[in-house]
Amino acid sequence: MKRYKKITISLVVSVILFAGCSDIGEYYVGLNMQPDMSEAPFEPGLNVFGIVKTGPSFDTANHYFEVHQLADLFNYEEENLIVVDANITLTRQTDGGEVFTYRPEQTTDSIYVDRKIEVSAGDKWFYTCSYDSFLVESECIVPAEPHINNDVKLNENNLGFTIQPDSTAFMYGIYVLENDNIAYEQILSVPGDATKIEISLGWSPEKDSGQIFVFAYDENFRTYYATSNTFFKPNAYRPAFTTVEGGYGVFGAVSSVLVSY
């Protein structure tokens, strides 16, 4: 009986994959497998990525911003996507009411940097990017520094700890480094609740031998990651999603902490 079931499933999958007709897949799934773009006109615009950070970090350019033109899938050249003369303005509003303005400058193709930027947890940031006739706007709040409220627990091939409740963190990224070993885990958290972390390692961790980077991401990054079509889901086409106004992409913030174990 089990073998018959496997053969049946294999035949169905084979028909869907090799028949060359999306209608067959739609029949079994009940959803459109691909969007109908035959009559949809291409609308030019901007696709942006921007991040401000506080705390220790892996990268040397602590804050950077990317600007690209939207691509017409049916007719585009890669060099036409590069934007080298966009105007980016960042406004920082601190908890104390101070206001600072920054204007990142283009360094390499479509990458903009301002190394004088200072960021603190609780800052509110406003982002504008103008190019040609396009204007993209967004804002974010920098999450608080993550706090681990108990000792890191080491087992044979895993590591665990708990992050204190935080209403400003919506997603965590955790790197574990020990000698030449590295592990990574991404957790979608519930703001205001403690977050328990359990990471499977490809080695046996040793006390006083490793470090943990904990990155807390704001709501914009959580929403963009959880909703945008950044990975393939069979038979589940999702239209483009954005957290910015006037274009596509994301502008957000992250805070981090380094813990030794």
mmCIF file of C-alpha atoms in Angstrom:
data_model
loop_
_atom_site.group_PDB
_atom_site.id
_atom_site.type_symbol
_atom_site.label_atom_id
_atom_site.label_comp_id
_atom_site.label_asym_id
_atom_site.label_seq_id
_atom_site.Cartn_x
_atom_site.Cartn_y
_atom_site.Cartn_z
ATOM 1 C CA MET A 1 0.000 0.000 0.000
ATOM 2 C CA LYS A 2 2.808 2.429 0.874
ATOM 3 C CA ARG A 3 4.594 1.691 -2.375
ATOM 4 C CA TYR A 4 1.405 2.375 -4.358
ATOM 5 C CA LYS A 5 1.074 5.748 -2.607
ATOM 6 C CA LYS A 6 4.675 6.708 -3.443
ATOM 7 C CA ILE A 7 4.183 5.776 -7.109
ATOM 8 C CA THR A 8 0.986 7.843 -7.297
ATOM 9 C CA ILE A 9 2.660 10.907 -5.766
ATOM 10 C CA SER A 10 5.616 10.562 -8.144
ATOM 11 C CA LEU A 11 3.308 10.424 -11.160
ATOM 12 C CA VAL A 12 1.425 13.542 -10.053
ATOM 13 C CA VAL A 13 4.642 15.477 -9.477
ATOM 14 C CA SER A 14 6.040 14.330 -12.821
ATOM 15 C CA VAL A 15 2.927 15.470 -14.654
ATOM 16 C CA ILE A 16 3.017 18.891 -13.007
ATOM 17 C CA LEU A 17 6.736 19.439 -13.576
ATOM 18 C CA PHE A 18 7.088 18.134 -17.113
ATOM 19 C CA ALA A 19 3.704 18.717 -18.761
ATOM 20 C CA GLY A 20 4.657 22.329 -19.444
ATOM 21 C CA CYS A 21 1.224 23.652 -18.539
ATOM 22 C CA SER A 22 0.581 25.660 -15.365
ATOM 23 C CA ASP A 23 -3.130 24.830 -15.604
ATOM 24 C CA ILE A 24 -2.391 21.284 -14.412
ATOM 25 C CA GLY A 25 -0.706 22.578 -11.294
ATOM 26 C CA GLU A 26 -3.499 25.048 -10.702
ATOM 27 C CA TYR A 27 -5.996 22.208 -10.928
ATOM 28 C CA TYR A 28 -4.324 20.284 -8.097
ATOM 29 C CA VAL A 29 -3.414 23.281 -5.934
ATOM 30 C CA GLY A 30 -6.345 25.574 -6.539
ATOM 31 C CA LEU A 31 -4.206 28.710 -6.817
ATOM 32 C CA ASN A 32 -2.548 30.547 -9.655
ATOM 33 C CA MET A 33 1.053 29.407 -9.842
ATOM 34 C CA GLN A 34 2.288 32.534 -11.652
ATOM 35 C CA PRO A 35 0.993 36.092 -12.056
ATOM 36 C CA ASP A 36 -0.481 37.204 -15.359
ATOM 37 C CA MET A 37 1.982 39.819 -16.574
ATOM 38 C CA SER A 38 1.030 39.690 -20.234
ATOM 39 C CA GLU A 39 -0.807 43.020 -20.124
ATOM 40 C CA ALA A 40 0.731 44.643 -17.047
ATOM 41 C CA PRO A 41 2.691 47.753 -18.110
ATOM 42 C CA PHE A 42 6.121 48.218 -16.548
ATOM 43 C CA GLU A 43 6.249 51.155 -14.163
ATOM 44 C CA PRO A 44 9.744 52.514 -13.437
ATOM 45 C CA GLY A 45 10.760 53.366 -9.887
ATOM 46 C CA LEU A 46 13.331 52.791 -7.168
ATOM 47 C CA ASN A 47 14.268 49.751 -5.115
ATOM 48 C CA VAL A 48 16.137 50.759 -1.929
ATOM 49 C CA PHE A 49 17.844 49.128 1.010
ATOM 50 C CA GLY A 50 19.005 51.068 4.036
ATOM 51 C CA ILE A 51 20.172 50.161 7.524
ATOM 52 C CA VAL A 52 21.399 52.020 10.596
ATOM 53 C CA LYS A 53 23.098 50.040 13.379
ATOM 54 C CA THR A 54 24.299 50.354 16.933
ATOM 55 C CA GLY A 55 26.597 48.030 18.841
ATOM 56 C CA PRO A 56 29.484 45.791 17.741
ATOM 57 C CA SER A 57 29.187 44.595 14.168
ATOM 58 C CA PHE A 58 30.847 42.347 11.583
ATOM 59 C CA ASP A 59 31.096 44.926 8.797
ATOM 60 C CA THR A 60 33.481 47.866 8.598
ATOM 61 C CA ALA A 61 30.928 50.177 6.936
ATOM 62 C CA ASN A 62 28.514 50.187 9.837
ATOM 63 C CA HIS A 63 25.659 51.894 8.003
ATOM 64 C CA TYR A 64 25.070 51.767 4.288
ATOM 65 C CA PHE A 65 22.361 52.426 1.753
ATOM 66 C CA GLU A 66 21.681 50.945 -1.648
ATOM 67 C CA VAL A 67 19.629 52.438 -4.477
ATOM 68 C CA HIS A 68 18.647 50.665 -7.694
ATOM 69 C CA GLN A 69 16.189 51.324 -10.456
ATOM 70 C CA LEU A 70 13.416 48.792 -10.870
ATOM 71 C CA ALA A 71 14.058 46.226 -13.567
ATOM 72 C CA ASP A 72 11.771 45.250 -16.397
ATOM 73 C CA LEU A 73 12.221 41.484 -16.444
ATOM 74 C CA PHE A 74 11.592 41.317 -20.169
ATOM 75 C CA ASN A 75 13.845 44.158 -21.253
ATOM 76 C CA TYR A 76 16.692 45.446 -19.126
ATOM 77 C CA GLU A 77 20.447 45.751 -18.926
ATOM 78 C CA GLU A 78 22.228 45.428 -15.596
ATOM 79 C CA GLU A 79 24.124 48.698 -15.922
ATOM 80 C CA ASN A 80 20.835 50.564 -16.298
ATOM 81 C CA LEU A 81 19.830 49.557 -12.776
ATOM 82 C CA ILE A 82 22.718 51.403 -11.119
ATOM 83 C CA VAL A 83 21.921 54.753 -9.484
ATOM 84 C CA VAL A 84 24.979 56.895 -8.761
ATOM 85 C CA ASP A 85 23.467 60.345 -8.240
ATOM 86 C CA ALA A 86 20.579 59.817 -5.858
ATOM 87 C CA ASN A 87 20.027 62.284 -3.017
ATOM 88 C CA ILE A 88 19.633 60.564 0.352
ATOM 89 C CA THR A 89 18.771 62.514 3.494
ATOM 90 C CA LEU A 90 18.680 60.920 6.948
ATOM 91 C CA THR A 91 17.254 62.691 9.988
ATOM 92 C CA ARG A 92 18.009 61.353 13.466
ATOM 93 C CA GLN A 93 15.792 62.295 16.403
ATOM 94 C CA THR A 94 17.185 61.183 19.761
ATOM 95 C CA ASP A 95 15.273 60.349 22.933
ATOM 96 C CA GLY A 96 16.458 63.697 24.300
ATOM 97 C CA GLY A 97 14.910 65.621 21.417
ATOM 98 C CA GLU A 98 18.138 66.418 19.559
ATOM 99 C CA VAL A 99 17.966 66.379 15.760
ATOM 100 C CA PHE A 100 20.832 65.529 13.410
ATOM 101 C CA THR A 101 20.902 65.395 9.608
ATOM 102 C CA TYR A 102 23.137 63.197 7.439
ATOM 103 C CA ARG A 103 23.577 62.932 3.673
ATOM 104 C CA PRO A 104 25.302 59.704 2.590
ATOM 105 C CA GLU A 105 27.461 59.958 -0.513
ATOM 106 C CA GLN A 106 27.878 57.451 -3.321
ATOM 107 C CA THR A 107 31.024 55.315 -2.949
ATOM 108 C CA THR A 108 30.612 52.401 -5.354
ATOM 109 C CA ASP A 109 27.889 51.496 -7.814
ATOM 110 C CA SER A 110 24.533 52.146 -6.125
ATOM 111 C CA ILE A 111 26.113 52.109 -2.605
ATOM 112 C CA TYR A 112 25.925 55.227 -0.402
ATOM 113 C CA VAL A 113 27.800 55.700 2.883
ATOM 114 C CA ASP A 114 28.218 58.316 5.625
ATOM 115 C CA ARG A 115 30.800 57.217 8.210
ATOM 116 C CA LYS A 116 29.932 60.107 10.537
ATOM 117 C CA ILE A 117 26.534 58.640 11.384
ATOM 118 C CA GLU A 118 25.947 57.979 15.081
ATOM 119 C CA VAL A 119 23.157 55.713 16.275
ATOM 120 C CA SER A 120 21.719 54.976 19.718
ATOM 121 C CA ALA A 121 18.959 52.649 20.859
ATOM 122 C CA GLY A 122 15.617 54.460 20.906
ATOM 123 C CA ASP A 123 16.543 56.851 18.087
ATOM 124 C CA LYS A 124 13.832 57.661 15.566
ATOM 125 C CA TRP A 125 15.122 57.909 11.992
ATOM 126 C CA PHE A 126 13.557 59.467 8.899
ATOM 127 C CA TYR A 127 14.743 58.476 5.417
ATOM 128 C CA THR A 128 14.207 60.170 2.066
ATOM 129 C CA CYS A 129 15.738 59.237 -1.275
ATOM 130 C CA SER A 130 15.124 61.236 -4.427
ATOM 131 C CA TYR A 131 16.249 60.432 -7.950
ATOM 132 C CA ASP A 132 14.912 61.764 -11.223
ATOM 133 C CA SER A 133 11.168 62.163 -10.562
ATOM 134 C CA PHE A 134 11.057 59.506 -7.810
ATOM 135 C CA LEU A 135 10.831 60.065 -4.062
ATOM 136 C CA VAL A 136 11.066 57.241 -1.511
ATOM 137 C CA GLU A 137 10.358 57.839 2.185
ATOM 138 C CA SER A 138 10.438 55.740 5.342
ATOM 139 C CA GLU A 139 11.066 55.886 9.088
ATOM 140 C CA CYS A 140 12.131 53.514 11.838
ATOM 141 C CA ILE A 141 12.984 53.220 15.531
ATOM 142 C CA VAL A 142 16.271 51.648 16.649
ATOM 143 C CA PRO A 143 15.658 48.596 18.881
ATOM 144 C CA ALA A 144 17.064 48.382 22.391
ATOM 145 C CA GLU A 145 20.275 46.419 22.954
ATOM 146 C CA PRO A 146 19.416 42.722 23.429
ATOM 147 C CA HIS A 147 19.874 41.449 26.983
ATOM 148 C CA ILE A 148 20.464 37.821 27.888
ATOM 149 C CA ASN A 149 18.852 37.183 31.284
ATOM 150 C CA ASN A 150 20.513 33.906 32.209
ATOM 151 C CA ASP A 151 23.731 32.004 31.693
ATOM 152 C CA VAL A 152 24.402 30.441 28.317
ATOM 153 C CA LYS A 153 23.738 26.713 28.533
ATOM 154 C CA LEU A 154 26.126 24.448 26.662
ATOM 155 C CA ASN A 155 25.236 20.878 25.726
ATOM 156 C CA GLU A 156 26.910 18.278 23.546
ATOM 157 C CA ASN A 157 25.953 19.819 20.206
ATOM 158 C CA ASN A 158 23.792 22.833 21.000
ATOM 159 C CA LEU A 159 23.656 26.126 22.842
ATOM 160 C CA GLY A 160 20.764 27.858 24.581
ATOM 161 C CA PHE A 161 19.868 31.114 26.315
ATOM 162 C CA THR A 162 16.940 33.494 26.825
ATOM 163 C CA ILE A 163 16.637 37.101 25.669
ATOM 164 C CA GLN A 164 14.772 39.433 28.016
ATOM 165 C CA PRO A 165 11.343 40.764 26.923
ATOM 166 C CA ASP A 166 11.623 43.737 24.566
ATOM 167 C CA SER A 167 8.836 45.628 22.805
ATOM 168 C CA THR A 168 11.202 47.170 20.235
ATOM 169 C CA ALA A 169 12.720 43.961 18.786
ATOM 170 C CA PHE A 170 10.707 42.040 16.199
ATOM 171 C CA MET A 171 13.361 39.616 14.917
ATOM 172 C CA TYR A 172 16.710 38.285 16.161
ATOM 173 C CA GLY A 173 19.743 37.125 14.250
ATOM 174 C CA ILE A 174 22.242 35.074 16.274
ATOM 175 C CA TYR A 175 25.811 34.180 15.281
ATOM 176 C CA VAL A 176 27.818 31.709 17.349
ATOM 177 C CA LEU A 177 31.593 31.806 16.831
ATOM 178 C CA GLU A 178 34.070 29.372 18.343
ATOM 179 C CA ASN A 179 37.552 28.905 16.920
ATOM 180 C CA ASP A 180 36.968 28.210 13.204
ATOM 181 C CA ASN A 181 33.328 27.233 13.722
ATOM 182 C CA ILE A 182 30.293 29.387 13.008
ATOM 183 C CA ALA A 183 26.535 28.842 13.349
ATOM 184 C CA TYR A 184 23.615 31.147 12.573
ATOM 185 C CA GLU A 185 19.967 31.219 13.567
ATOM 186 C CA GLN A 186 17.186 33.685 12.749
ATOM 187 C CA ILE A 187 14.206 33.964 15.090
ATOM 188 C CA LEU A 188 10.953 35.879 14.599
ATOM 189 C CA SER A 189 10.180 37.133 18.094
ATOM 190 C CA VAL A 190 7.021 38.318 19.848
ATOM 191 C CA PRO A 191 7.580 41.915 21.040
ATOM 192 C CA GLY A 192 7.196 42.136 24.817
ATOM 193 C CA ASP A 193 7.794 38.430 25.406
ATOM 194 C CA ALA A 194 10.996 36.676 26.413
ATOM 195 C CA THR A 195 12.623 34.847 23.507
ATOM 196 C CA LYS A 196 14.145 31.415 24.091
ATOM 197 C CA ILE A 197 17.023 30.554 21.798
ATOM 198 C CA GLU A 198 18.173 27.017 21.006
ATOM 199 C CA ILE A 199 20.874 26.652 18.354
ATOM 200 C CA SER A 200 22.101 23.348 16.962
ATOM 201 C CA LEU A 201 25.847 23.371 16.427
ATOM 202 C CA GLY A 202 28.062 21.265 14.241
ATOM 203 C CA TRP A 203 30.543 20.923 17.084
ATOM 204 C CA SER A 204 30.688 20.465 20.860
ATOM 205 C CA PRO A 205 30.935 23.925 22.474
ATOM 206 C CA GLU A 206 33.484 24.505 25.226
ATOM 207 C CA LYS A 207 33.199 26.981 28.096
ATOM 208 C CA ASP A 208 35.280 30.175 27.804
ATOM 209 C CA SER A 209 35.937 29.450 24.123
ATOM 210 C CA GLY A 210 33.246 31.202 22.092
ATOM 211 C CA GLN A 211 31.309 34.367 21.369
ATOM 212 C CA ILE A 212 27.694 35.114 20.517
ATOM 213 C CA PHE A 213 26.552 38.082 18.425
ATOM 214 C CA VAL A 214 22.873 38.868 18.989
ATOM 215 C CA PHE A 215 21.240 41.258 16.500
ATOM 216 C CA ALA A 216 17.811 42.762 17.242
ATOM 217 C CA TYR A 217 15.927 43.961 14.136
ATOM 218 C CA ASP A 218 13.168 46.545 14.034
ATOM 219 C CA GLU A 219 9.609 46.085 12.780
ATOM 220 C CA ASN A 220 10.452 47.169 9.219
ATOM 221 C CA PHE A 221 13.018 44.402 8.757
ATOM 222 C CA ARG A 222 10.775 41.824 10.400
ATOM 223 C CA THR A 223 7.850 42.759 8.144
ATOM 224 C CA TYR A 224 9.971 42.834 4.998
ATOM 225 C CA TYR A 225 11.600 39.483 5.735
ATOM 226 C CA ALA A 226 8.369 37.746 6.685
ATOM 227 C CA THR A 227 6.233 39.152 3.878
ATOM 228 C CA SER A 228 8.440 39.832 0.859
ATOM 229 C CA ASN A 229 9.015 37.151 -1.733
ATOM 230 C CA THR A 230 12.660 36.561 -0.777
ATOM 231 C CA PHE A 231 12.544 32.794 -1.191
ATOM 232 C CA PHE A 232 10.683 30.298 -3.356
ATOM 233 C CA LYS A 233 7.472 28.756 -2.092
ATOM 234 C CA PRO A 234 5.937 26.257 -4.523
ATOM 235 C CA ASN A 235 2.576 27.336 -5.870
ATOM 236 C CA ALA A 236 2.460 30.393 -3.632
ATOM 237 C CA TYR A 237 3.156 33.448 -5.785
ATOM 238 C CA ARG A 238 3.171 36.632 -3.798
ATOM 239 C CA PRO A 239 3.257 40.104 -5.374
ATOM 240 C CA ALA A 240 6.078 42.509 -4.607
ATOM 241 C CA PHE A 241 6.012 43.888 -1.066
ATOM 242 C CA THR A 242 7.627 46.959 0.432
ATOM 243 C CA THR A 243 7.955 48.798 3.741
ATOM 244 C CA VAL A 244 8.807 52.167 2.149
ATOM 245 C CA GLU A 245 6.545 54.753 0.556
ATOM 246 C CA GLY A 246 7.000 55.744 -3.078
ATOM 247 C CA GLY A 247 9.019 52.702 -4.118
ATOM 248 C CA TYR A 248 10.144 49.248 -3.084
ATOM 249 C CA GLY A 249 12.561 47.914 -0.493
ATOM 250 C CA VAL A 250 13.234 48.501 3.165
ATOM 251 C CA PHE A 251 14.788 51.014 5.527
ATOM 252 C CA GLY A 252 15.279 49.845 9.084
ATOM 253 C CA ALA A 253 17.486 49.561 12.134
ATOM 254 C CA VAL A 254 19.326 46.937 14.134
ATOM 255 C CA SER A 255 21.066 46.905 17.506
ATOM 256 C CA SER A 256 23.497 44.238 18.651
ATOM 257 C CA VAL A 257 25.415 42.894 21.587
ATOM 258 C CA LEU A 258 28.453 40.637 21.931
ATOM 259 C CA VAL A 259 28.431 37.956 24.637
ATOM 260 C CA SER A 260 31.198 35.503 25.537
ATOM 261 C CA TYR A 261 30.606 32.006 26.849
#
